[in-house]
Amino acid sequence: MGLEPGPGNRPPVREPQRIRPVGHPQEPGSAPPSPRRLVPWVRAGNGCPPLAGKKQEEQEEGGGYAWSMTASPPGPEAARAFLAWIAALAARDLDRLPQLAEALQAAGAPAAWLREAILLCCPYLGFPLALAARERVAPFLDEQDFSEPETLPPQRAFEEVYGAQSETLLDKIRDWDPKLSEWTLSFAYGSVLGRCGLPPKLRELAGVAILSILDLETQMFSHARGAIRCGATKSEVLELVQELQEDSWIRWGDRHRAFLEKNLGE
């Protein structure tokens, strides 16, 4: 079901470098661009705000992911590596996923982040690509024993992204098709985006990166606002889109930046 070739056909893992996606070949003999800052430090630990009836410290201890796989909370290098992996997946540069997973591991991110990246792919990019990605990074995940994070109620997860516009948007989707509205809440937000396995800011910046690569401007804008609601700044969102273009993941970054600059406000 959409799986890529097995382990015998995987390319050898090489030193991490910024990779151009399919359709943007690097000039022979030219050096790859040096890594750049995609996002600042993001807080590790349970990614969700306190649930009703639970204190934050109780969630940190028992409800969220165990971050014991790293000696200290993942920092900016892990956030950069995570967004690079997400960009490669959205651009369908599957051959680079093992290399970028190695970079993610080397940056100090827990294996749980890689698992969450694959699950995050499902509502944005579909199950076949998620399955293909999981096969490519099997050596990083097969021996892991994951605990399940808290999951926000679907409506609350939706409101975390869309704020005061939530009901208006759900009504609009419901008018298009009630099933689209039902599945948006129950699956996209109830099963995936409501998971607390990633810092919310990083999760929403990943959504911005995916939707920019797909050139879905309206949805990209919605998740850019979601990222700001989760703690990102406007400049961080604009910087992310700019760097997607500078690293040749997209050709339309200037248009996306202008759209965000105009509509995100201060």
PDB file of C-alpha atoms in Angstrom:
ATOM      1  CA  MET A   1       0.000   0.000   0.000  1.00  0.00           C
ATOM      2  CA  GLY A   2       2.279   2.724  -1.258  1.00  0.00           C
ATOM      3  CA  LEU A   3       5.375   1.312   0.442  1.00  0.00           C
ATOM      4  CA  GLU A   4       8.767   2.230  -0.944  1.00  0.00           C
ATOM      5  CA  PRO A   5      11.484  -0.359  -1.754  1.00  0.00           C
ATOM      6  CA  GLY A   6      12.782  -2.420   1.160  1.00  0.00           C
ATOM      7  CA  PRO A   7      15.972  -1.979   3.192  1.00  0.00           C
ATOM      8  CA  GLY A   8      18.169  -3.488   0.519  1.00  0.00           C
ATOM      9  CA  ASN A   9      17.517  -0.512  -1.750  1.00  0.00           C
ATOM     10  CA  ARG A  10      18.176   2.222   0.805  1.00  0.00           C
ATOM     11  CA  PRO A  11      21.068   4.579   0.003  1.00  0.00           C
ATOM     12  CA  PRO A  12      23.960   4.665   2.467  1.00  0.00           C
ATOM     13  CA  VAL A  13      23.670   7.228   5.259  1.00  0.00           C
ATOM     14  CA  ARG A  14      25.968  10.188   4.690  1.00  0.00           C
ATOM     15  CA  GLU A  15      26.916  13.240   6.660  1.00  0.00           C
ATOM     16  CA  PRO A  16      23.848  15.462   7.240  1.00  0.00           C
ATOM     17  CA  GLN A  17      23.647  18.405   4.870  1.00  0.00           C
ATOM     18  CA  ARG A  18      20.954  20.670   3.532  1.00  0.00           C
ATOM     19  CA  ILE A  19      19.364  18.740   0.681  1.00  0.00           C
ATOM     20  CA  ARG A  20      17.532  20.023  -2.338  1.00  0.00           C
ATOM     21  CA  PRO A  21      14.287  18.159  -3.011  1.00  0.00           C
ATOM     22  CA  VAL A  22      13.373  16.323  -6.175  1.00  0.00           C
ATOM     23  CA  GLY A  23      13.060  18.790  -9.030  1.00  0.00           C
ATOM     24  CA  HIS A  24      15.758  21.099  -7.662  1.00  0.00           C
ATOM     25  CA  PRO A  25      19.025  19.319  -8.429  1.00  0.00           C
ATOM     26  CA  GLN A  26      22.183  20.725  -6.937  1.00  0.00           C
ATOM     27  CA  GLU A  27      24.754  21.867  -9.445  1.00  0.00           C
ATOM     28  CA  PRO A  28      27.550  19.303  -9.876  1.00  0.00           C
ATOM     29  CA  GLY A  29      30.540  20.159  -7.733  1.00  0.00           C
ATOM     30  CA  SER A  30      28.769  22.852  -5.742  1.00  0.00           C
ATOM     31  CA  ALA A  31      28.784  22.750  -1.967  1.00  0.00           C
ATOM     32  CA  PRO A  32      25.467  22.354  -0.151  1.00  0.00           C
ATOM     33  CA  PRO A  33      24.169  25.386   1.703  1.00  0.00           C
ATOM     34  CA  SER A  34      25.211  25.567   5.346  1.00  0.00           C
ATOM     35  CA  PRO A  35      22.546  24.920   8.012  1.00  0.00           C
ATOM     36  CA  ARG A  36      20.460  27.934   9.041  1.00  0.00           C
ATOM     37  CA  ARG A  37      18.288  28.785  12.034  1.00  0.00           C
ATOM     38  CA  LEU A  38      14.702  27.720  11.413  1.00  0.00           C
ATOM     39  CA  VAL A  39      13.176  28.241  14.846  1.00  0.00           C
ATOM     40  CA  PRO A  40      14.432  29.264  18.272  1.00  0.00           C
ATOM     41  CA  TRP A  41      14.506  27.020  21.326  1.00  0.00           C
ATOM     42  CA  VAL A  42      11.243  25.185  21.993  1.00  0.00           C
ATOM     43  CA  ARG A  43      10.269  23.757  25.337  1.00  0.00           C
ATOM     44  CA  ALA A  44      10.338  19.984  25.610  1.00  0.00           C
ATOM     45  CA  GLY A  45       8.135  17.834  27.783  1.00  0.00           C
ATOM     46  CA  ASN A  46       4.375  17.533  27.566  1.00  0.00           C
ATOM     47  CA  GLY A  47       3.298  19.595  24.594  1.00  0.00           C
ATOM     48  CA  CYS A  48      -0.236  20.427  25.732  1.00  0.00           C
ATOM     49  CA  PRO A  49      -1.540  23.013  28.162  1.00  0.00           C
ATOM     50  CA  PRO A  50      -2.982  21.587  31.410  1.00  0.00           C
ATOM     51  CA  LEU A  51      -6.073  19.449  30.939  1.00  0.00           C
ATOM     52  CA  ALA A  52      -9.134  20.047  33.081  1.00  0.00           C
ATOM     53  CA  GLY A  53      -8.670  18.554  36.523  1.00  0.00           C
ATOM     54  CA  LYS A  54      -4.915  18.049  36.127  1.00  0.00           C
ATOM     55  CA  LYS A  55      -2.137  20.238  37.340  1.00  0.00           C
ATOM     56  CA  GLN A  56       0.680  20.934  34.892  1.00  0.00           C
ATOM     57  CA  GLU A  57       3.236  19.194  37.125  1.00  0.00           C
ATOM     58  CA  GLU A  58       1.059  16.055  37.209  1.00  0.00           C
ATOM     59  CA  GLN A  59       0.986  15.987  33.424  1.00  0.00           C
ATOM     60  CA  GLU A  60       4.732  16.521  33.229  1.00  0.00           C
ATOM     61  CA  GLU A  61       5.292  13.521  35.498  1.00  0.00           C
ATOM     62  CA  GLY A  62       2.791  11.001  34.254  1.00  0.00           C
ATOM     63  CA  GLY A  63       0.696  12.185  31.347  1.00  0.00           C
ATOM     64  CA  GLY A  64       3.125  13.215  28.656  1.00  0.00           C
ATOM     65  CA  TYR A  65       6.068  11.668  26.881  1.00  0.00           C
ATOM     66  CA  ALA A  66       9.057  10.464  28.827  1.00  0.00           C
ATOM     67  CA  TRP A  67      11.993  12.569  27.669  1.00  0.00           C
ATOM     68  CA  SER A  68      14.546  10.365  29.400  1.00  0.00           C
ATOM     69  CA  MET A  69      16.028   9.382  26.035  1.00  0.00           C
ATOM     70  CA  THR A  70      17.937  12.665  26.105  1.00  0.00           C
ATOM     71  CA  ALA A  71      20.138  14.020  28.872  1.00  0.00           C
ATOM     72  CA  SER A  72      18.543  17.462  28.589  1.00  0.00           C
ATOM     73  CA  PRO A  73      15.440  18.917  26.861  1.00  0.00           C
ATOM     74  CA  PRO A  74      15.775  19.118  23.059  1.00  0.00           C
ATOM     75  CA  GLY A  75      16.963  22.551  21.985  1.00  0.00           C
ATOM     76  CA  PRO A  76      17.171  24.615  18.783  1.00  0.00           C
ATOM     77  CA  GLU A  77      19.255  22.088  16.856  1.00  0.00           C
ATOM     78  CA  ALA A  78      16.588  19.448  17.434  1.00  0.00           C
ATOM     79  CA  ALA A  79      13.861  21.863  16.279  1.00  0.00           C
ATOM     80  CA  ARG A  80      15.846  22.661  13.121  1.00  0.00           C
ATOM     81  CA  ALA A  81      16.434  18.986  12.395  1.00  0.00           C
ATOM     82  CA  PHE A  82      12.759  18.205  12.957  1.00  0.00           C
ATOM     83  CA  LEU A  83      11.602  20.851  10.476  1.00  0.00           C
ATOM     84  CA  ALA A  84      14.201  19.696   7.935  1.00  0.00           C
ATOM     85  CA  TRP A  85      12.846  16.138   8.179  1.00  0.00           C
ATOM     86  CA  ILE A  86       9.269  17.398   7.810  1.00  0.00           C
ATOM     87  CA  ALA A  87      10.233  19.480   4.749  1.00  0.00           C
ATOM     88  CA  ALA A  88      11.842  16.482   3.059  1.00  0.00           C
ATOM     89  CA  LEU A  89       8.756  14.377   3.705  1.00  0.00           C
ATOM     90  CA  ALA A  90       6.389  17.038   2.359  1.00  0.00           C
ATOM     91  CA  ALA A  91       8.600  17.375  -0.738  1.00  0.00           C
ATOM     92  CA  ARG A  92       8.548  13.553  -1.084  1.00  0.00           C
ATOM     93  CA  ASP A  93      12.329  13.383  -0.934  1.00  0.00           C
ATOM     94  CA  LEU A  94      12.063   9.947   0.677  1.00  0.00           C
ATOM     95  CA  ASP A  95      15.625   8.872  -0.009  1.00  0.00           C
ATOM     96  CA  ARG A  96      16.863  11.591   2.360  1.00  0.00           C
ATOM     97  CA  LEU A  97      14.654  10.641   5.289  1.00  0.00           C
ATOM     98  CA  PRO A  98      17.134   8.194   6.905  1.00  0.00           C
ATOM     99  CA  GLN A  99      19.953  10.746   6.677  1.00  0.00           C
ATOM    100  CA  LEU A 100      17.796  13.477   8.174  1.00  0.00           C
ATOM    101  CA  ALA A 101      16.519  11.102  10.862  1.00  0.00           C
ATOM    102  CA  GLU A 102      20.141  10.504  11.828  1.00  0.00           C
ATOM    103  CA  ALA A 103      20.629  14.278  12.046  1.00  0.00           C
ATOM    104  CA  LEU A 104      17.507  14.531  14.214  1.00  0.00           C
ATOM    105  CA  GLN A 105      18.866  11.865  16.540  1.00  0.00           C
ATOM    106  CA  ALA A 106      22.295  13.525  16.656  1.00  0.00           C
ATOM    107  CA  ALA A 107      20.644  16.849  17.564  1.00  0.00           C
ATOM    108  CA  GLY A 108      19.292  15.302  20.753  1.00  0.00           C
ATOM    109  CA  ALA A 109      15.643  14.825  19.820  1.00  0.00           C
ATOM    110  CA  PRO A 110      13.907  11.786  21.306  1.00  0.00           C
ATOM    111  CA  ALA A 111      12.813   9.028  18.948  1.00  0.00           C
ATOM    112  CA  ALA A 112       9.255   9.987  19.891  1.00  0.00           C
ATOM    113  CA  TRP A 113       9.613  13.153  17.795  1.00  0.00           C
ATOM    114  CA  LEU A 114      10.300  11.079  14.702  1.00  0.00           C
ATOM    115  CA  ARG A 115       7.281   8.925  15.417  1.00  0.00           C
ATOM    116  CA  GLU A 116       5.127  12.029  15.920  1.00  0.00           C
ATOM    117  CA  ALA A 117       6.397  13.499  12.636  1.00  0.00           C
ATOM    118  CA  ILE A 118       5.154  10.419  10.784  1.00  0.00           C
ATOM    119  CA  LEU A 119       1.766  10.505  12.515  1.00  0.00           C
ATOM    120  CA  LEU A 120       1.515  14.240  11.825  1.00  0.00           C
ATOM    121  CA  CYS A 121       1.928  13.413   8.145  1.00  0.00           C
ATOM    122  CA  CYS A 122      -1.371  11.483   8.022  1.00  0.00           C
ATOM    123  CA  PRO A 123      -3.902  14.366   7.946  1.00  0.00           C
ATOM    124  CA  TYR A 124      -1.596  16.644   5.954  1.00  0.00           C
ATOM    125  CA  LEU A 125      -0.092  14.260   3.397  1.00  0.00           C
ATOM    126  CA  GLY A 126      -1.993  10.970   3.615  1.00  0.00           C
ATOM    127  CA  PHE A 127      -1.459   7.439   4.869  1.00  0.00           C
ATOM    128  CA  PRO A 128       0.512   6.075   1.868  1.00  0.00           C
ATOM    129  CA  LEU A 129       3.259   8.660   2.384  1.00  0.00           C
ATOM    130  CA  ALA A 130       3.225   8.060   6.144  1.00  0.00           C
ATOM    131  CA  LEU A 131       3.721   4.326   5.561  1.00  0.00           C
ATOM    132  CA  ALA A 132       6.519   4.950   3.084  1.00  0.00           C
ATOM    133  CA  ALA A 133       8.220   7.308   5.533  1.00  0.00           C
ATOM    134  CA  ARG A 134       7.892   4.820   8.388  1.00  0.00           C
ATOM    135  CA  GLU A 135       9.569   2.112   6.320  1.00  0.00           C
ATOM    136  CA  ARG A 136      12.460   4.397   5.407  1.00  0.00           C
ATOM    137  CA  VAL A 137      13.251   5.211   9.035  1.00  0.00           C
ATOM    138  CA  ALA A 138      12.513   1.778  10.498  1.00  0.00           C
ATOM    139  CA  PRO A 139      16.014   1.363  12.043  1.00  0.00           C
ATOM    140  CA  PHE A 140      15.395   4.442  14.207  1.00  0.00           C
ATOM    141  CA  LEU A 141      12.010   3.267  15.532  1.00  0.00           C
ATOM    142  CA  ASP A 142      11.731  -0.530  15.450  1.00  0.00           C
ATOM    143  CA  GLU A 143      13.344  -1.150  18.840  1.00  0.00           C
ATOM    144  CA  GLN A 144      11.721   1.789  20.632  1.00  0.00           C
ATOM    145  CA  ASP A 145       9.119   1.362  23.365  1.00  0.00           C
ATOM    146  CA  PHE A 146       6.853   4.400  23.130  1.00  0.00           C
ATOM    147  CA  SER A 147       4.425   5.634  25.751  1.00  0.00           C
ATOM    148  CA  GLU A 148       1.320   7.390  24.518  1.00  0.00           C
ATOM    149  CA  PRO A 149       0.990  11.129  25.192  1.00  0.00           C
ATOM    150  CA  GLU A 150      -2.090  12.896  26.456  1.00  0.00           C
ATOM    151  CA  THR A 151      -4.576  13.867  23.747  1.00  0.00           C
ATOM    152  CA  LEU A 152      -6.658  17.016  23.927  1.00  0.00           C
ATOM    153  CA  PRO A 153     -10.419  16.794  23.333  1.00  0.00           C
ATOM    154  CA  PRO A 154     -11.024  17.368  19.582  1.00  0.00           C
ATOM    155  CA  GLN A 155     -12.846  20.682  19.989  1.00  0.00           C
ATOM    156  CA  ARG A 156     -10.156  22.055  22.285  1.00  0.00           C
ATOM    157  CA  ALA A 157      -7.382  20.962  19.917  1.00  0.00           C
ATOM    158  CA  PHE A 158      -9.196  22.708  17.054  1.00  0.00           C
ATOM    159  CA  GLU A 159      -9.659  25.884  19.082  1.00  0.00           C
ATOM    160  CA  GLU A 160      -5.962  25.924  19.997  1.00  0.00           C
ATOM    161  CA  VAL A 161      -5.221  26.489  16.299  1.00  0.00           C
ATOM    162  CA  TYR A 162      -8.216  28.518  15.099  1.00  0.00           C
ATOM    163  CA  GLY A 163      -9.215  30.462  18.208  1.00  0.00           C
ATOM    164  CA  ALA A 164     -12.351  32.595  17.903  1.00  0.00           C
ATOM    165  CA  GLN A 165     -12.812  31.538  14.272  1.00  0.00           C
ATOM    166  CA  SER A 166     -13.313  27.872  15.216  1.00  0.00           C
ATOM    167  CA  GLU A 167     -17.117  27.683  15.087  1.00  0.00           C
ATOM    168  CA  THR A 168     -17.347  29.769  11.910  1.00  0.00           C
ATOM    169  CA  LEU A 169     -14.832  27.524  10.172  1.00  0.00           C
ATOM    170  CA  LEU A 170     -16.484  24.301  11.351  1.00  0.00           C
ATOM    171  CA  ASP A 171     -19.871  25.590  10.166  1.00  0.00           C
ATOM    172  CA  LYS A 172     -18.357  26.382   6.770  1.00  0.00           C
ATOM    173  CA  ILE A 173     -16.833  22.906   6.466  1.00  0.00           C
ATOM    174  CA  ARG A 174     -20.109  21.352   7.669  1.00  0.00           C
ATOM    175  CA  ASP A 175     -21.962  23.216   4.905  1.00  0.00           C
ATOM    176  CA  TRP A 176     -19.574  21.712   2.363  1.00  0.00           C
ATOM    177  CA  ASP A 177     -20.042  18.208   3.726  1.00  0.00           C
ATOM    178  CA  PRO A 178     -20.933  17.061   7.271  1.00  0.00           C
ATOM    179  CA  LYS A 179     -18.477  14.173   7.004  1.00  0.00           C
ATOM    180  CA  LEU A 180     -15.602  16.553   6.290  1.00  0.00           C
ATOM    181  CA  SER A 181     -16.458  18.462   9.448  1.00  0.00           C
ATOM    182  CA  GLU A 182     -16.811  15.264  11.485  1.00  0.00           C
ATOM    183  CA  TRP A 183     -13.513  13.801  10.250  1.00  0.00           C
ATOM    184  CA  THR A 184     -11.678  17.109  10.668  1.00  0.00           C
ATOM    185  CA  LEU A 185     -12.565  17.109  14.351  1.00  0.00           C
ATOM    186  CA  SER A 186     -12.481  13.404  15.173  1.00  0.00           C
ATOM    187  CA  PHE A 187      -9.431  12.349  13.165  1.00  0.00           C
ATOM    188  CA  ALA A 188      -7.293  15.346  12.174  1.00  0.00           C
ATOM    189  CA  TYR A 189      -7.594  17.071  15.562  1.00  0.00           C
ATOM    190  CA  GLY A 190      -8.926  14.371  17.884  1.00  0.00           C
ATOM    191  CA  SER A 191      -6.471  11.661  16.836  1.00  0.00           C
ATOM    192  CA  VAL A 192      -3.444  13.547  15.489  1.00  0.00           C
ATOM    193  CA  LEU A 193      -3.109  17.296  16.044  1.00  0.00           C
ATOM    194  CA  GLY A 194      -4.476  17.002  19.570  1.00  0.00           C
ATOM    195  CA  ARG A 195      -1.639  14.685  20.611  1.00  0.00           C
ATOM    196  CA  CYS A 196       0.701  16.224  23.163  1.00  0.00           C
ATOM    197  CA  GLY A 197       3.844  14.506  21.917  1.00  0.00           C
ATOM    198  CA  LEU A 198       5.325  17.666  20.375  1.00  0.00           C
ATOM    199  CA  PRO A 199       5.607  21.242  21.646  1.00  0.00           C
ATOM    200  CA  PRO A 200       2.545  22.983  20.118  1.00  0.00           C
ATOM    201  CA  LYS A 201       4.666  25.743  18.585  1.00  0.00           C
ATOM    202  CA  LEU A 202       6.852  23.215  16.764  1.00  0.00           C
ATOM    203  CA  ARG A 203       3.826  21.216  15.630  1.00  0.00           C
ATOM    204  CA  GLU A 204       2.227  24.321  14.109  1.00  0.00           C
ATOM    205  CA  LEU A 205       5.464  25.482  12.453  1.00  0.00           C
ATOM    206  CA  ALA A 206       5.657  22.010  10.906  1.00  0.00           C
ATOM    207  CA  GLY A 207       2.146  22.568   9.552  1.00  0.00           C
ATOM    208  CA  VAL A 208       3.238  25.893   8.055  1.00  0.00           C
ATOM    209  CA  ALA A 209       6.216  24.208   6.369  1.00  0.00           C
ATOM    210  CA  ILE A 210       4.111  21.360   4.940  1.00  0.00           C
ATOM    211  CA  LEU A 211       1.362  23.630   3.626  1.00  0.00           C
ATOM    212  CA  SER A 212       3.838  26.096   2.141  1.00  0.00           C
ATOM    213  CA  ILE A 213       5.559  23.257   0.285  1.00  0.00           C
ATOM    214  CA  LEU A 214       2.128  22.095  -0.946  1.00  0.00           C
ATOM    215  CA  ASP A 215       1.377  25.723  -1.962  1.00  0.00           C
ATOM    216  CA  LEU A 216      -1.896  25.750  -0.010  1.00  0.00           C
ATOM    217  CA  GLU A 217      -1.831  29.398   0.961  1.00  0.00           C
ATOM    218  CA  THR A 218      -5.114  29.646   2.880  1.00  0.00           C
ATOM    219  CA  GLN A 219      -4.402  26.620   5.054  1.00  0.00           C
ATOM    220  CA  MET A 220      -0.792  27.749   5.525  1.00  0.00           C
ATOM    221  CA  PHE A 221      -2.085  31.077   6.824  1.00  0.00           C
ATOM    222  CA  SER A 222      -4.427  29.331   9.276  1.00  0.00           C
ATOM    223  CA  HIS A 223      -1.576  27.313  10.753  1.00  0.00           C
ATOM    224  CA  ALA A 224       0.698  30.360  10.775  1.00  0.00           C
ATOM    225  CA  ARG A 225      -1.870  32.013  13.028  1.00  0.00           C
ATOM    226  CA  GLY A 226      -2.011  28.772  15.002  1.00  0.00           C
ATOM    227  CA  ALA A 227       1.770  28.874  15.434  1.00  0.00           C
ATOM    228  CA  ILE A 228       1.536  32.426  16.767  1.00  0.00           C
ATOM    229  CA  ARG A 229      -1.221  31.368  19.173  1.00  0.00           C
ATOM    230  CA  CYS A 230       1.141  28.636  20.372  1.00  0.00           C
ATOM    231  CA  GLY A 231       4.017  31.035  21.032  1.00  0.00           C
ATOM    232  CA  ALA A 232       5.745  31.726  17.702  1.00  0.00           C
ATOM    233  CA  THR A 233       6.370  35.268  16.520  1.00  0.00           C
ATOM    234  CA  LYS A 234       5.434  36.678  13.147  1.00  0.00           C
ATOM    235  CA  SER A 235       9.116  37.052  12.274  1.00  0.00           C
ATOM    236  CA  GLU A 236       9.748  33.367  13.039  1.00  0.00           C
ATOM    237  CA  VAL A 237       6.947  32.309  10.699  1.00  0.00           C
ATOM    238  CA  LEU A 238       8.213  34.592   7.913  1.00  0.00           C
ATOM    239  CA  GLU A 239      11.760  33.371   8.465  1.00  0.00           C
ATOM    240  CA  LEU A 240      10.664  29.757   8.133  1.00  0.00           C
ATOM    241  CA  VAL A 241       8.977  30.391   4.774  1.00  0.00           C
ATOM    242  CA  GLN A 242      11.964  32.392   3.542  1.00  0.00           C
ATOM    243  CA  GLU A 243      14.344  29.579   4.414  1.00  0.00           C
ATOM    244  CA  LEU A 244      12.156  26.996   2.682  1.00  0.00           C
ATOM    245  CA  GLN A 245      12.720  29.031  -0.484  1.00  0.00           C
ATOM    246  CA  GLU A 246      16.419  29.662   0.137  1.00  0.00           C
ATOM    247  CA  ASP A 247      16.932  25.926   0.590  1.00  0.00           C
ATOM    248  CA  SER A 248      14.980  25.296  -2.645  1.00  0.00           C
ATOM    249  CA  TRP A 249      12.102  23.374  -1.107  1.00  0.00           C
ATOM    250  CA  ILE A 250       9.733  25.899  -2.710  1.00  0.00           C
ATOM    251  CA  ARG A 251       9.814  28.456  -5.534  1.00  0.00           C
ATOM    252  CA  TRP A 252       6.917  30.578  -4.286  1.00  0.00           C
ATOM    253  CA  GLY A 253       8.282  31.702  -0.934  1.00  0.00           C
ATOM    254  CA  ASP A 254       8.201  35.404  -1.848  1.00  0.00           C
ATOM    255  CA  ARG A 255       4.477  35.173  -2.596  1.00  0.00           C
ATOM    256  CA  HIS A 256       3.802  33.306   0.646  1.00  0.00           C
ATOM    257  CA  ARG A 257       5.879  35.770   2.651  1.00  0.00           C
ATOM    258  CA  ALA A 258       4.045  38.741   1.129  1.00  0.00           C
ATOM    259  CA  PHE A 259       0.687  37.119   1.891  1.00  0.00           C
ATOM    260  CA  LEU A 260       1.663  36.404   5.496  1.00  0.00           C
ATOM    261  CA  GLU A 261       3.253  39.831   5.947  1.00  0.00           C
ATOM    262  CA  LYS A 262       0.017  41.475   4.847  1.00  0.00           C
ATOM    263  CA  ASN A 263      -2.443  39.280   6.750  1.00  0.00           C
ATOM    264  CA  LEU A 264      -0.762  38.192   9.986  1.00  0.00           C
ATOM    265  CA  GLY A 265      -0.806  41.672  11.504  1.00  0.00           C
ATOM    266  CA  GLU A 266       1.737  42.767  14.079  1.00  0.00           C
TER     267      GLU A 266
END
